[in-house]
Coordinates of C-alpha atoms in Angstrom, one line a residue:
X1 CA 62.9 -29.2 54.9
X2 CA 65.4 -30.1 57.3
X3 CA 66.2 -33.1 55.8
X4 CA 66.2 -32.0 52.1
X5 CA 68.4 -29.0 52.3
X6 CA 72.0 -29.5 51.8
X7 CA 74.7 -28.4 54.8
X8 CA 76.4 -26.0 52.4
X9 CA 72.9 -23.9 51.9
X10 CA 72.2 -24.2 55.7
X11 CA 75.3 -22.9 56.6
X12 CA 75.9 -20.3 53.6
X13 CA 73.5 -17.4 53.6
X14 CA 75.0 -15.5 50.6
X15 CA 75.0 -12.4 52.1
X16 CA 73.7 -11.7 56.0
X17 CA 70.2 -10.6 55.5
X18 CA 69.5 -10.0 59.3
X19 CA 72.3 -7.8 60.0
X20 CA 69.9 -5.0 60.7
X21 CA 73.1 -2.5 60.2
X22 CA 74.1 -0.2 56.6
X23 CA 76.1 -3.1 54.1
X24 CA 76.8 -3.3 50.5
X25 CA 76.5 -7.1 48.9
X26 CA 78.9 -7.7 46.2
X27 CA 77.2 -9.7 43.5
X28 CA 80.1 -11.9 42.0
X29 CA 80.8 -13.4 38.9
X30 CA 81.7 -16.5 40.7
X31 CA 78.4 -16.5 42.8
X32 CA 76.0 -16.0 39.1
X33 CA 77.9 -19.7 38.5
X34 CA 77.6 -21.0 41.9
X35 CA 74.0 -20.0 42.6
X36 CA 73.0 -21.1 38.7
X37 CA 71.5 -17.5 38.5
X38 CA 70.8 -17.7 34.8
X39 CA 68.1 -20.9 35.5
X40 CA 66.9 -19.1 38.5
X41 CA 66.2 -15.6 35.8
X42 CA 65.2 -17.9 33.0
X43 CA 62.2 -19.0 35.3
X44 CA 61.6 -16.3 36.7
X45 CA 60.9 -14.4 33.3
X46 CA 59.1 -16.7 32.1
X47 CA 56.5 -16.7 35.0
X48 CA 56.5 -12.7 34.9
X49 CA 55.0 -12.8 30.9
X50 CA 52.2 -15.2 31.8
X51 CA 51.2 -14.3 35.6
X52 CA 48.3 -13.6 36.4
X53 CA 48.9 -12.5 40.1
X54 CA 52.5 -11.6 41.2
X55 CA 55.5 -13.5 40.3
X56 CA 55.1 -16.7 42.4
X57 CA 56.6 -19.7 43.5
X58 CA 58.1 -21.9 46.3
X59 CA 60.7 -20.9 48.8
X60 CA 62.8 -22.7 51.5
X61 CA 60.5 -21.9 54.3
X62 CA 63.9 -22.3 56.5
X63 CA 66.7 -21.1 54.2
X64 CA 64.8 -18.4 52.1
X65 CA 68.0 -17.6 50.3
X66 CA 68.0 -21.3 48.6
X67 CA 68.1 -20.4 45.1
X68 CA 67.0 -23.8 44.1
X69 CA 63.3 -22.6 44.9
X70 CA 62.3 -19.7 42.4
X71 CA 61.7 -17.4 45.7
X72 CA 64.7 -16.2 47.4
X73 CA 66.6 -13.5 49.3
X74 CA 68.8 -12.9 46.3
X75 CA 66.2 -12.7 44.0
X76 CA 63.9 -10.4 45.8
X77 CA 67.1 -8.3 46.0
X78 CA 67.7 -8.2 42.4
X79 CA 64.1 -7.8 41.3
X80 CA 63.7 -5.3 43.9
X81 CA 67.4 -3.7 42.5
X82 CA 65.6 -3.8 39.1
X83 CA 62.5 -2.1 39.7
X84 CA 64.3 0.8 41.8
X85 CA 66.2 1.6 39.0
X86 CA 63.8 1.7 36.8
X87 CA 61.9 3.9 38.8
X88 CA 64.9 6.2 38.9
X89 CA 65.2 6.4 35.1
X90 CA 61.1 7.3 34.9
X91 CA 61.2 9.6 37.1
X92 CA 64.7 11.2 37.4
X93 CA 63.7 14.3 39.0
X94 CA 61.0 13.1 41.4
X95 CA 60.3 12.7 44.8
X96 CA 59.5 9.1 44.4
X97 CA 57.1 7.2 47.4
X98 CA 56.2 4.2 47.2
X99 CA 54.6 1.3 49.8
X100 CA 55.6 -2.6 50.8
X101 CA 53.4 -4.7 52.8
X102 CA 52.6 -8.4 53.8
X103 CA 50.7 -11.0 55.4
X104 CA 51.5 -13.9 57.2
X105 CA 53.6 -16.3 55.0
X106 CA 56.7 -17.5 56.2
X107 CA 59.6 -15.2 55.0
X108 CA 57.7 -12.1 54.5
X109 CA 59.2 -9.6 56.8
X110 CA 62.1 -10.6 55.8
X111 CA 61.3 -9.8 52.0
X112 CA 59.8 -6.4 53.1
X113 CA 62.9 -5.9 54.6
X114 CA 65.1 -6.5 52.0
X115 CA 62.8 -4.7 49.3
X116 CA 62.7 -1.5 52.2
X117 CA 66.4 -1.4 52.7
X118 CA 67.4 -1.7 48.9
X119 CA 64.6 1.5 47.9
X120 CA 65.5 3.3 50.7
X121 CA 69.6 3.3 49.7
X122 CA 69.0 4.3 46.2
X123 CA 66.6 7.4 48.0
X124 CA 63.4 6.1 47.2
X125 CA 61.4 7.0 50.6
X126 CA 59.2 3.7 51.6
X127 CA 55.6 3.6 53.3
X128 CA 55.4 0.7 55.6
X129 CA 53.3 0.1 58.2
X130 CA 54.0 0.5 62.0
X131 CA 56.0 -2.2 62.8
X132 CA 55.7 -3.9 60.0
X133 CA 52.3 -5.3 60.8
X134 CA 50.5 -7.3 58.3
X135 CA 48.1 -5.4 55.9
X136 CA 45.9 -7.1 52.7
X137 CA 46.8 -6.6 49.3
X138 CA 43.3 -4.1 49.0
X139 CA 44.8 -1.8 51.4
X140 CA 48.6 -1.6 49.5
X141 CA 46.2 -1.1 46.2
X142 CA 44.4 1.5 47.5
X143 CA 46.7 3.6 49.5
X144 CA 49.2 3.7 46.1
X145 CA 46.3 5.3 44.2
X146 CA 44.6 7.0 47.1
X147 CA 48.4 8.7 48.1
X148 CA 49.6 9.1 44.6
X149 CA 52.3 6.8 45.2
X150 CA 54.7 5.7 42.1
X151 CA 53.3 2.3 43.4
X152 CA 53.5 -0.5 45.7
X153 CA 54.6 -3.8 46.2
X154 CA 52.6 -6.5 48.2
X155 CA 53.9 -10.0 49.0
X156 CA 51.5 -12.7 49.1
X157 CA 50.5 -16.0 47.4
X158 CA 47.6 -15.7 47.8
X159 CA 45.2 -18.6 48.6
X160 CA 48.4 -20.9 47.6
X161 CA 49.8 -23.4 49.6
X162 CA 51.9 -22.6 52.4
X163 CA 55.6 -22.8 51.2
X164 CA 54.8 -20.7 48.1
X165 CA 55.2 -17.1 48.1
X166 CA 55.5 -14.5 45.6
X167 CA 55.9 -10.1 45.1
X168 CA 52.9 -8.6 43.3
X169 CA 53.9 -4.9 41.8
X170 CA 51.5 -2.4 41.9
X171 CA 51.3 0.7 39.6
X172 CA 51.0 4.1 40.6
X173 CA 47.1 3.6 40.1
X174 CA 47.1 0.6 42.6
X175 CA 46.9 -2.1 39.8
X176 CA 48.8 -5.0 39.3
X177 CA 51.8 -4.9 36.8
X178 CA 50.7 -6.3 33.2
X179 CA 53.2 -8.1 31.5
X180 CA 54.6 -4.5 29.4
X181 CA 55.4 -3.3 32.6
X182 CA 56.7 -6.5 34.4
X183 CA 59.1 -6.7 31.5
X184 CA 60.8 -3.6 32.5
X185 CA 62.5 -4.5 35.4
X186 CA 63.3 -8.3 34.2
X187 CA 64.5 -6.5 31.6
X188 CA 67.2 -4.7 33.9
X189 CA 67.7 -7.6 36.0
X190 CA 69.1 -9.4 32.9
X191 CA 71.4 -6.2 32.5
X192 CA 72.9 -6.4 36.0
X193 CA 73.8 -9.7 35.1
X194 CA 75.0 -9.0 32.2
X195 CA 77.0 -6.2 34.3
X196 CA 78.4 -9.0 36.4
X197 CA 79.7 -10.9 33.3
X198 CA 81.7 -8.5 31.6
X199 CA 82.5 -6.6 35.2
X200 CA 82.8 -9.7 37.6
X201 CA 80.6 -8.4 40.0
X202 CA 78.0 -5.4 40.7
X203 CA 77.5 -4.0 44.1
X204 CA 74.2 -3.6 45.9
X205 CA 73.6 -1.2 48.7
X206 CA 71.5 -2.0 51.5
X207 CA 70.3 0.8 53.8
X208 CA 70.4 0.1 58.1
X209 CA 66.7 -1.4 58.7
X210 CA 66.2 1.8 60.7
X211 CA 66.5 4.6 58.2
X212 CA 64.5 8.0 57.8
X213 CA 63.8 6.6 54.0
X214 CA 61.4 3.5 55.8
X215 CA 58.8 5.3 56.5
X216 CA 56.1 3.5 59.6
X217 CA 55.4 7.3 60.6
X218 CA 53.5 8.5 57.9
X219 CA 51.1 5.0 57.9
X220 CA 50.9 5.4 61.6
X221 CA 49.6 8.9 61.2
X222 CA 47.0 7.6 58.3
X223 CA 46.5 4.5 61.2
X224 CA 47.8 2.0 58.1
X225 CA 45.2 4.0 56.2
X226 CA 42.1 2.5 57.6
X227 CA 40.2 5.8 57.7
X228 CA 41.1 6.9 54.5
X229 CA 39.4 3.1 53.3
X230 CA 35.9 3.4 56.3
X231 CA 35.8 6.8 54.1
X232 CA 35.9 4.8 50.6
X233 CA 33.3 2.6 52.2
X234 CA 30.7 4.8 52.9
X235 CA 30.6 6.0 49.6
X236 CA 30.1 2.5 48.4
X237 CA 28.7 -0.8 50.3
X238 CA 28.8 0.7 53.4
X239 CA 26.5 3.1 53.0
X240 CA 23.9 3.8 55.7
X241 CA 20.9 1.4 54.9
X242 CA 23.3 -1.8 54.3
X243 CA 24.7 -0.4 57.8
X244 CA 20.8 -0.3 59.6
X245 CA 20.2 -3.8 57.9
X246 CA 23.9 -5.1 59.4
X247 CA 22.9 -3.7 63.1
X248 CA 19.3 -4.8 63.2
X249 CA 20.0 -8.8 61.8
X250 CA 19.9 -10.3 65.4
X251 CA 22.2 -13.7 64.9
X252 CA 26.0 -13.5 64.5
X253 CA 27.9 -13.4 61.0
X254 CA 30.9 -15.7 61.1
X255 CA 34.2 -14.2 59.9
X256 CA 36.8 -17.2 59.0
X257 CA 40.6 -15.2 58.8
X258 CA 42.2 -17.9 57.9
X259 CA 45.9 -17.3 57.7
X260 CA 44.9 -14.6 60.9
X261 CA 46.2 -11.8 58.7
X262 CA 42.8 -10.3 57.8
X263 CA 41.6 -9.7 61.4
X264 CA 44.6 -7.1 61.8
X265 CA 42.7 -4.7 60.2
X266 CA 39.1 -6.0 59.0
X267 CA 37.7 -5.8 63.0
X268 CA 38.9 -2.5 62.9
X269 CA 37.1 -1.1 60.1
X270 CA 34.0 -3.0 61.4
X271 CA 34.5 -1.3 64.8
X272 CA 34.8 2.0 62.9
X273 CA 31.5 1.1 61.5
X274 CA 29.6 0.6 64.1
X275 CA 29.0 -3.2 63.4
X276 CA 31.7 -5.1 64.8
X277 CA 28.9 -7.0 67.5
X278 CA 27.4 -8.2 64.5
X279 CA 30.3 -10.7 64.3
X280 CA 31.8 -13.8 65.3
X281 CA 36.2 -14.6 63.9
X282 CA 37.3 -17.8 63.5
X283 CA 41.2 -17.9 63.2
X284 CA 42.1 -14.6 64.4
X285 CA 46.1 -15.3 64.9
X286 CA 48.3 -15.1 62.6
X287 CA 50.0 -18.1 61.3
X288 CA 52.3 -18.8 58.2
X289 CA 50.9 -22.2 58.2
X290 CA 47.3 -21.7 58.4
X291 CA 45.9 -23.2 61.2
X292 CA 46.4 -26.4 59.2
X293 CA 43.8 -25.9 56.9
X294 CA 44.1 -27.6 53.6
X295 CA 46.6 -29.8 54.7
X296 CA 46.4 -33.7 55.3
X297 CA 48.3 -36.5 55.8
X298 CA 47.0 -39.6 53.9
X299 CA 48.6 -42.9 53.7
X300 CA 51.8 -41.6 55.2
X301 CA 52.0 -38.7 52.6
X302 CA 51.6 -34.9 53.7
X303 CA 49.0 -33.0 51.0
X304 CA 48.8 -29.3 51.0
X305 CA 45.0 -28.7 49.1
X306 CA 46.1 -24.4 49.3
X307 CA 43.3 -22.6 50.6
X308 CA 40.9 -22.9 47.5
X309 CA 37.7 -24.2 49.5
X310 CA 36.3 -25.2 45.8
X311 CA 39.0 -27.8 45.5
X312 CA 37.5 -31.1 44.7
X313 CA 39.4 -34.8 45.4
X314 CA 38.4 -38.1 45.9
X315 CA 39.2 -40.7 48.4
X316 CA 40.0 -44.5 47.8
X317 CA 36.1 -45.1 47.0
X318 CA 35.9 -42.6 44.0
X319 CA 34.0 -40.3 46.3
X320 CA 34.4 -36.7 45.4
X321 CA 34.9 -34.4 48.4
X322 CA 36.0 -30.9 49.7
X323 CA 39.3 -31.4 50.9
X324 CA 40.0 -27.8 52.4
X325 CA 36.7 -26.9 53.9
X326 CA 36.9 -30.5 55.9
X327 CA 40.1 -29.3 57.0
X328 CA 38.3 -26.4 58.6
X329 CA 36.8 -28.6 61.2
X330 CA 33.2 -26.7 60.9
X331 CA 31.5 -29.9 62.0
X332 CA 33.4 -28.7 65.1
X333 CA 33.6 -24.8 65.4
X334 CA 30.0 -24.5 64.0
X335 CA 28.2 -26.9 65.8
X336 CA 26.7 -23.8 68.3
X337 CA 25.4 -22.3 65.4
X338 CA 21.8 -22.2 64.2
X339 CA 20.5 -23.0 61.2
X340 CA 21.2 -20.5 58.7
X341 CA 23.7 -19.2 60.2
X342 CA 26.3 -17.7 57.4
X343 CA 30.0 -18.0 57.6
X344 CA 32.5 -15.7 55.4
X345 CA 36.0 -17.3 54.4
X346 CA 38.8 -15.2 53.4
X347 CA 42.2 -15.9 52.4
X348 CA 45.7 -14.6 54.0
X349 CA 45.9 -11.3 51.9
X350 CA 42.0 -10.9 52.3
X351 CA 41.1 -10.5 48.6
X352 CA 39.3 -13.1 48.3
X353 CA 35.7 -14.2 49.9
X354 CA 34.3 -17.9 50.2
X355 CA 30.4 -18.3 51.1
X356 CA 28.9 -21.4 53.6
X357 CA 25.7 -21.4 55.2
X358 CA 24.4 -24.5 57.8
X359 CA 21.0 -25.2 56.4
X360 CA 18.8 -28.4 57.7
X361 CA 19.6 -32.1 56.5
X362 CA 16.0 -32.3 55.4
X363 CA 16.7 -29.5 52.8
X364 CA 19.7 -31.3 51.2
X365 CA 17.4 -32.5 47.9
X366 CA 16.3 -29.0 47.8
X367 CA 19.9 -27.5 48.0
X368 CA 21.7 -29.5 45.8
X369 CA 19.1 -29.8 43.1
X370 CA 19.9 -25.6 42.6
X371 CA 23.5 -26.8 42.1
X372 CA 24.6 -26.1 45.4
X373 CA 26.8 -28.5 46.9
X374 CA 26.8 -29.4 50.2
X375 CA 28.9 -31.2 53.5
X376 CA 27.2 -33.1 56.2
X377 CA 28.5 -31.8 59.4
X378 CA 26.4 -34.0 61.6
X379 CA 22.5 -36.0 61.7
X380 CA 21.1 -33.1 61.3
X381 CA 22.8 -30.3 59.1
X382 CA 24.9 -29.8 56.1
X383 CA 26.9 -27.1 55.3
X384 CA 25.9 -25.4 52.3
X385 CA 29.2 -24.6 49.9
X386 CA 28.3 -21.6 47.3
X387 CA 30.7 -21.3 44.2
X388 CA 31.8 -18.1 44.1
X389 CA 29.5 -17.5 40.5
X390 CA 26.8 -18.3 42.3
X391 CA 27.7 -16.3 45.7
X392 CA 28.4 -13.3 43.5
X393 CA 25.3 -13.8 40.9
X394 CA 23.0 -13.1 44.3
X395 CA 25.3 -10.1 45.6
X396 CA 25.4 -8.1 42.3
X397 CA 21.8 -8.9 42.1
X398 CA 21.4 -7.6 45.4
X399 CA 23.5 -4.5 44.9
X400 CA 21.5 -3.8 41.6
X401 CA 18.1 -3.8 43.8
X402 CA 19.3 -1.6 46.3
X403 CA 20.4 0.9 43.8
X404 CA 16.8 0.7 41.7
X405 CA 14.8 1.1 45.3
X406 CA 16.9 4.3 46.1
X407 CA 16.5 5.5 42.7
X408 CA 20.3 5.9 41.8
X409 CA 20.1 3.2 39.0
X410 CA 18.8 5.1 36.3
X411 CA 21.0 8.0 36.9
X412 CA 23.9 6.2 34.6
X413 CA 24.2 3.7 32.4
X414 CA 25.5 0.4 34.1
X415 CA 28.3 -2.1 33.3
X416 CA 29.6 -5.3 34.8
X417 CA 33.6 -6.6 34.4
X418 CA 34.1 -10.2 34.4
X419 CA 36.6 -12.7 33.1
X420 CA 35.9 -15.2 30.8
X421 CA 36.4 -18.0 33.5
X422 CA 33.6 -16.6 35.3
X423 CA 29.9 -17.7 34.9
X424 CA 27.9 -16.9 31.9
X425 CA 25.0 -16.7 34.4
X426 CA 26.2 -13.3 34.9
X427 CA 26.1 -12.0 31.2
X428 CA 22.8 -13.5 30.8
X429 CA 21.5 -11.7 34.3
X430 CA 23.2 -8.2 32.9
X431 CA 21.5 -8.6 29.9
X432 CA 18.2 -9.3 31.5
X433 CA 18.5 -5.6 33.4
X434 CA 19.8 -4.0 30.9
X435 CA 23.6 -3.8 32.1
X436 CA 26.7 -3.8 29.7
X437 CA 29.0 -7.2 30.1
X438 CA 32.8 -6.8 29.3
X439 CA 34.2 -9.4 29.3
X440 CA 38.4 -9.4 29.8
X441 CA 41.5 -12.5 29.9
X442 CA 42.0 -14.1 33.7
X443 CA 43.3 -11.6 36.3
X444 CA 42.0 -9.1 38.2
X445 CA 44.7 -6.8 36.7
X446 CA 42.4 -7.5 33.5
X447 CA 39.2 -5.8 35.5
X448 CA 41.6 -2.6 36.6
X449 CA 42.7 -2.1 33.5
X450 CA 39.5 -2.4 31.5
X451 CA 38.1 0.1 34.1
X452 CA 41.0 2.3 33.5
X453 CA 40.4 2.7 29.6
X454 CA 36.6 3.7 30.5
X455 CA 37.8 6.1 33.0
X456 CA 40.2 7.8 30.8
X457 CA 36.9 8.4 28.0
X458 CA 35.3 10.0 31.0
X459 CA 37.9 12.8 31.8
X460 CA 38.2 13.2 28.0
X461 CA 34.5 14.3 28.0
X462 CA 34.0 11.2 25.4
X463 CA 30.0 11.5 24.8
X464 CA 29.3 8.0 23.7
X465 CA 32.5 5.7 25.6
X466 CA 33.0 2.8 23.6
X467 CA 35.4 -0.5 24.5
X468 CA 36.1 -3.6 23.1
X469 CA 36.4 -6.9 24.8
X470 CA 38.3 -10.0 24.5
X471 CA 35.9 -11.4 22.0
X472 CA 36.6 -7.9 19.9
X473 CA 33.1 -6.8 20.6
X474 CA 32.7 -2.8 21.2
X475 CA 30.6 -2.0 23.9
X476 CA 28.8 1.1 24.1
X477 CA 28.4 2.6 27.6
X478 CA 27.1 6.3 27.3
X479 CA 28.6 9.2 28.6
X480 CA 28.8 8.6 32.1
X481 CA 28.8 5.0 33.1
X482 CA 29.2 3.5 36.5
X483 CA 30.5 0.1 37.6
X484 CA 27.7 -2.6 39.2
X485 CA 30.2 -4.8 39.9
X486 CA 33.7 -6.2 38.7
X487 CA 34.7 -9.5 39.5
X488 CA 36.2 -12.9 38.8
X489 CA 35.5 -16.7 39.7
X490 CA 38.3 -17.4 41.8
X491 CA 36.7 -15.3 44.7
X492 CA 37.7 -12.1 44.3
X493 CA 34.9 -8.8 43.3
X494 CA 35.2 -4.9 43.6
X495 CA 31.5 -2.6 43.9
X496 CA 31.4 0.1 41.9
X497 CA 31.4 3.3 43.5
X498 CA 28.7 5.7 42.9
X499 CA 30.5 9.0 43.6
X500 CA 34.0 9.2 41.8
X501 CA 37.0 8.5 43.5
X502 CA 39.7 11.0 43.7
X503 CA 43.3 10.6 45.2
X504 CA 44.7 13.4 46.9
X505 CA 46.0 14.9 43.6
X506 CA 42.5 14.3 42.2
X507 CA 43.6 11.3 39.4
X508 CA 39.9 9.8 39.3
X509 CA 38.5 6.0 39.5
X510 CA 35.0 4.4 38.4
X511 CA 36.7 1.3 41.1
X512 CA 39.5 0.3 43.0
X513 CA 42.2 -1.5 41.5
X514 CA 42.3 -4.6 43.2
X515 CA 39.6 -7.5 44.9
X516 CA 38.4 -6.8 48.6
X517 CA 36.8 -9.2 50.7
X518 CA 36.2 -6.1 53.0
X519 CA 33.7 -4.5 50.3
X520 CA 32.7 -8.2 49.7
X521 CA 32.0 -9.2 53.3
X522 CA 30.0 -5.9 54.3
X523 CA 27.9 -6.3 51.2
X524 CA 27.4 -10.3 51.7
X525 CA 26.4 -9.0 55.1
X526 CA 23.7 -6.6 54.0
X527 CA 22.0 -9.0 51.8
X528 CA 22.1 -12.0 54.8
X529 CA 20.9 -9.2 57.0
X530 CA 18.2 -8.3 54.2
X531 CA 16.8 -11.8 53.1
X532 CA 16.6 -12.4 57.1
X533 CA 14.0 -9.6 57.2
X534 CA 12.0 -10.2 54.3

């Protein structure tokens, strides 16, 4: 980076985005032209009409206000600008509220900082958490719909590679911004340019760091809003007999944090629950670059594989392999382990959930002839890699037979949400008990906001909800449907809840907004702990 980043960018910062004190940048005329602000907004439209998850890219993990790399302090601060003002005009005579978090990736803080200090001098009060800790995406999602927030803003890549980054913008129900609503505020961050154009500059306000408008108090009284989530919980996964089945497994669950960021708050709400023994944490400090993991140096050239386990390369002999999950040394930090023993992967904003199990060498036929692929970590063990379609296939089969054996099942009719990416396995398993499939375009805003249009039927008092698809088929779903599960093959899933969810205000939810390898770990649990004792 060093080497590859020109003196005048090391030395020229734009504007001082430490100085921790009140300041106003003056956006010039001169500085659209030097900076080539135009590219940097024709990009960065662009990506906002077709993402999928946030508005990502890479940043100068050194410089973060290079604006050759789509991420950068100046454009945080106008897409931040943007969406402020929009807010404003919304909601002119509110009170308006909304949260910022982050994980680990290099940058971050400062981004929250930035996007803190701009809301907070146009008087938009901002949730973040006590000292600006790291919190996952799920959490941001939740506490905007569970607060009745105007919405919340999360930054994260994801499972990407390291030097990427990005801002995902989340609704006042929790859910990420669809491309109508991301075209808002790129919308008004072309007009400030514009304004700089015919004015020769617009001025932008930033608030001291320290301000009664940044908000850690509030989170710190809600402790980051962990109890409000155990509560969630226990109306959902963590109910009591997935809790007795968690307690009474007698091996250790592994728990991979990789990035570190997830252990911040995941081995609390475990503690909470009573069920934090049950565990053993691999990766448990935070670090922008991952521990290393998915990175590789071959022939003299660095690789960065992101954190996707499921990649699949080959080496010089045409050999296919795992790239990331050999980067995770388990041949290593496993070897103690017994057979069987399950380890959990998540990803640095802990939405997403990986499955590997160490099963016996002499099993390997068996294993991969399911379609299972496997790792040998040594003579006498592999390391059992589960897609996520197949991972999830066996959890919302699992959840389906808890809910039959309690007698909840029949009490509404049932639906799944999937994208079309995702397994048809799962259609064909809905169909065989008799649970509706709908079926959405790639992203897990897709999932929210199909939930959101059943929802919406239900406080109506709609009798028979119907909803189309992306194929255009209408699916019928009763009067009073519940979510089985919602979910997507990249990793990420949401259960159902079986009680209604209300925020404070009492809006209402069939499901979350956004994935949760929380919900997804404590359930994986459960049905480890389950299978162990049948």
């Amino acid at each position: 980076v060093e080497s590859n980043t020109p003196e005048d960018i090391k030395t020229d910062k734009i504007f001082d985005y430490d100085n921790k004190n009140k300041f106003t940048f003056t956006l010039t005329k001169d500085l659209v032209e030097k900076l080539e602000l135009r590219k940097w907004f024709d990009s960065y439209k662009k990506e906002a009409m077709v993402s999928t998850a946030g508005i990502r890219g890479p940043q100068n993990v050194l410089y973060p206000h290079d604006t050759r790399f789509p991420i950068n302090t100046i454009g945080i601060t106008l897409a931040t600008l943007a969406k402020a003002l929009v807010l404003k005009e919304k909601y002119p005579n509110d009170e308006l509220i909304k949260l910022v978090g982050c994980e680990v990736r290099y940058n971050s803080k400062t981004y929250l900082d930035i996007i803190a200090r701009i809301q907070s001098a146009l008087g938009i009060r901002t949730l973040t958490p006590l000292n600006r800790q790291t919190i996952p995406i799920w959490l941001a999602s939740f506490l905007a719909f569970k607060l009745d927030l105007v919405g919340a803003e999360y930054i994260t890549s994801s499972h990407g590679i390291s030097v990427k980054n990005a801002t995902k913008d989340l609704n006042n129900q929790g859910s990420q911004f669809l491309p109508d609503e991301s075209i808002e505020f790129v919308n008004k961050i072309e007009e400030i340019l514009n304004t700089v154009d015919k004015d020769g500059e617009y001025r932008i306000d930033f608030e001291a760091s320290e301000n009664d408008l940044i908000d850690e108090k509030t989170m710190q009284k809600l402790n980051n809003g962990i109890d409000l989530y155990v509560e969630y919980l226990k109306n959902g996964v963590a109910n009591q007999k997935n809790i007795e089945l968690i307690k009474n497994f007698d091996k250790k669950i592994v728990i991979d944090a990789v990035g570190g960021a997830a252990y911040n708050t995941l081995s609390k709400i475990l503690e909470k629950l009573g069920i934090q023994k049950n565990f053993d944490w691999l990766n448990t400090q935070e670090d922008p670059f991952f521990h290393s993991i998915g990175k590789d140096i071959k022939d003299g050239k660095f690789y960065d594989w992101s954190l996707d386990i499921t990649v699949v390369a080959k080496n010089k002999e045409g050999r296919e392999y795992f790239p990331v999950v050999e980067s995770l040394k388990y041949d290593e930090k496993l070897k103690n382990y017994p057979i069987g023993t399950v380890c959990l992967v998540t990803d640095p904003d802990h939405d997403r959930l990986s499955v590997v199990q160490i099963e016996d060498i002499k099993n390997k036929a068996k294993v991969n002839a399911v379609g299972v692929d496997t790792i040998e970590l040594d003579n006498e063990r592999i390391l059992c890699v589960f897609s996520a379609n197949q991972a999830f296939l066996m959890i919302m089969d699992f959840w389906t037979q808890m809910l039959k054996e309690s007698g909840d099942f029949d009490k509404h009719k049932r639906f799944i949400i999937k994208t079309t990416a995702s397994s048809k396995t799962w259609d064909e398993w809905a169909k065989h008990n008799g649970i509706a499939v709908i079926n959405t375009p790639v992203g897990f805003k897709e999932i929210a906001n199909a939930t959101k249009k059943i929802e919406y039927q239900i406080e109506q008092g709609v009798k028979d909800i119907k909803i189309k698809d992306i194929f255009a088929k209408t699916i019928s779903l009763g009067d009073s449907p519940r979510m089985i599960f919602g979910g997507e093959e990249s990793g990420g899933m949401i259960i159902g809840a079986q009680e209604i969810i209300k925020s404070l205000n009492g809006r209402c939810a069939l499901a979350m907004r956004e994935k949760s390898a929380t919900e997804a770990i404590i359930v994986t649990s459960a049905l480890v702990a389950s299978l162990a004792a049948s």
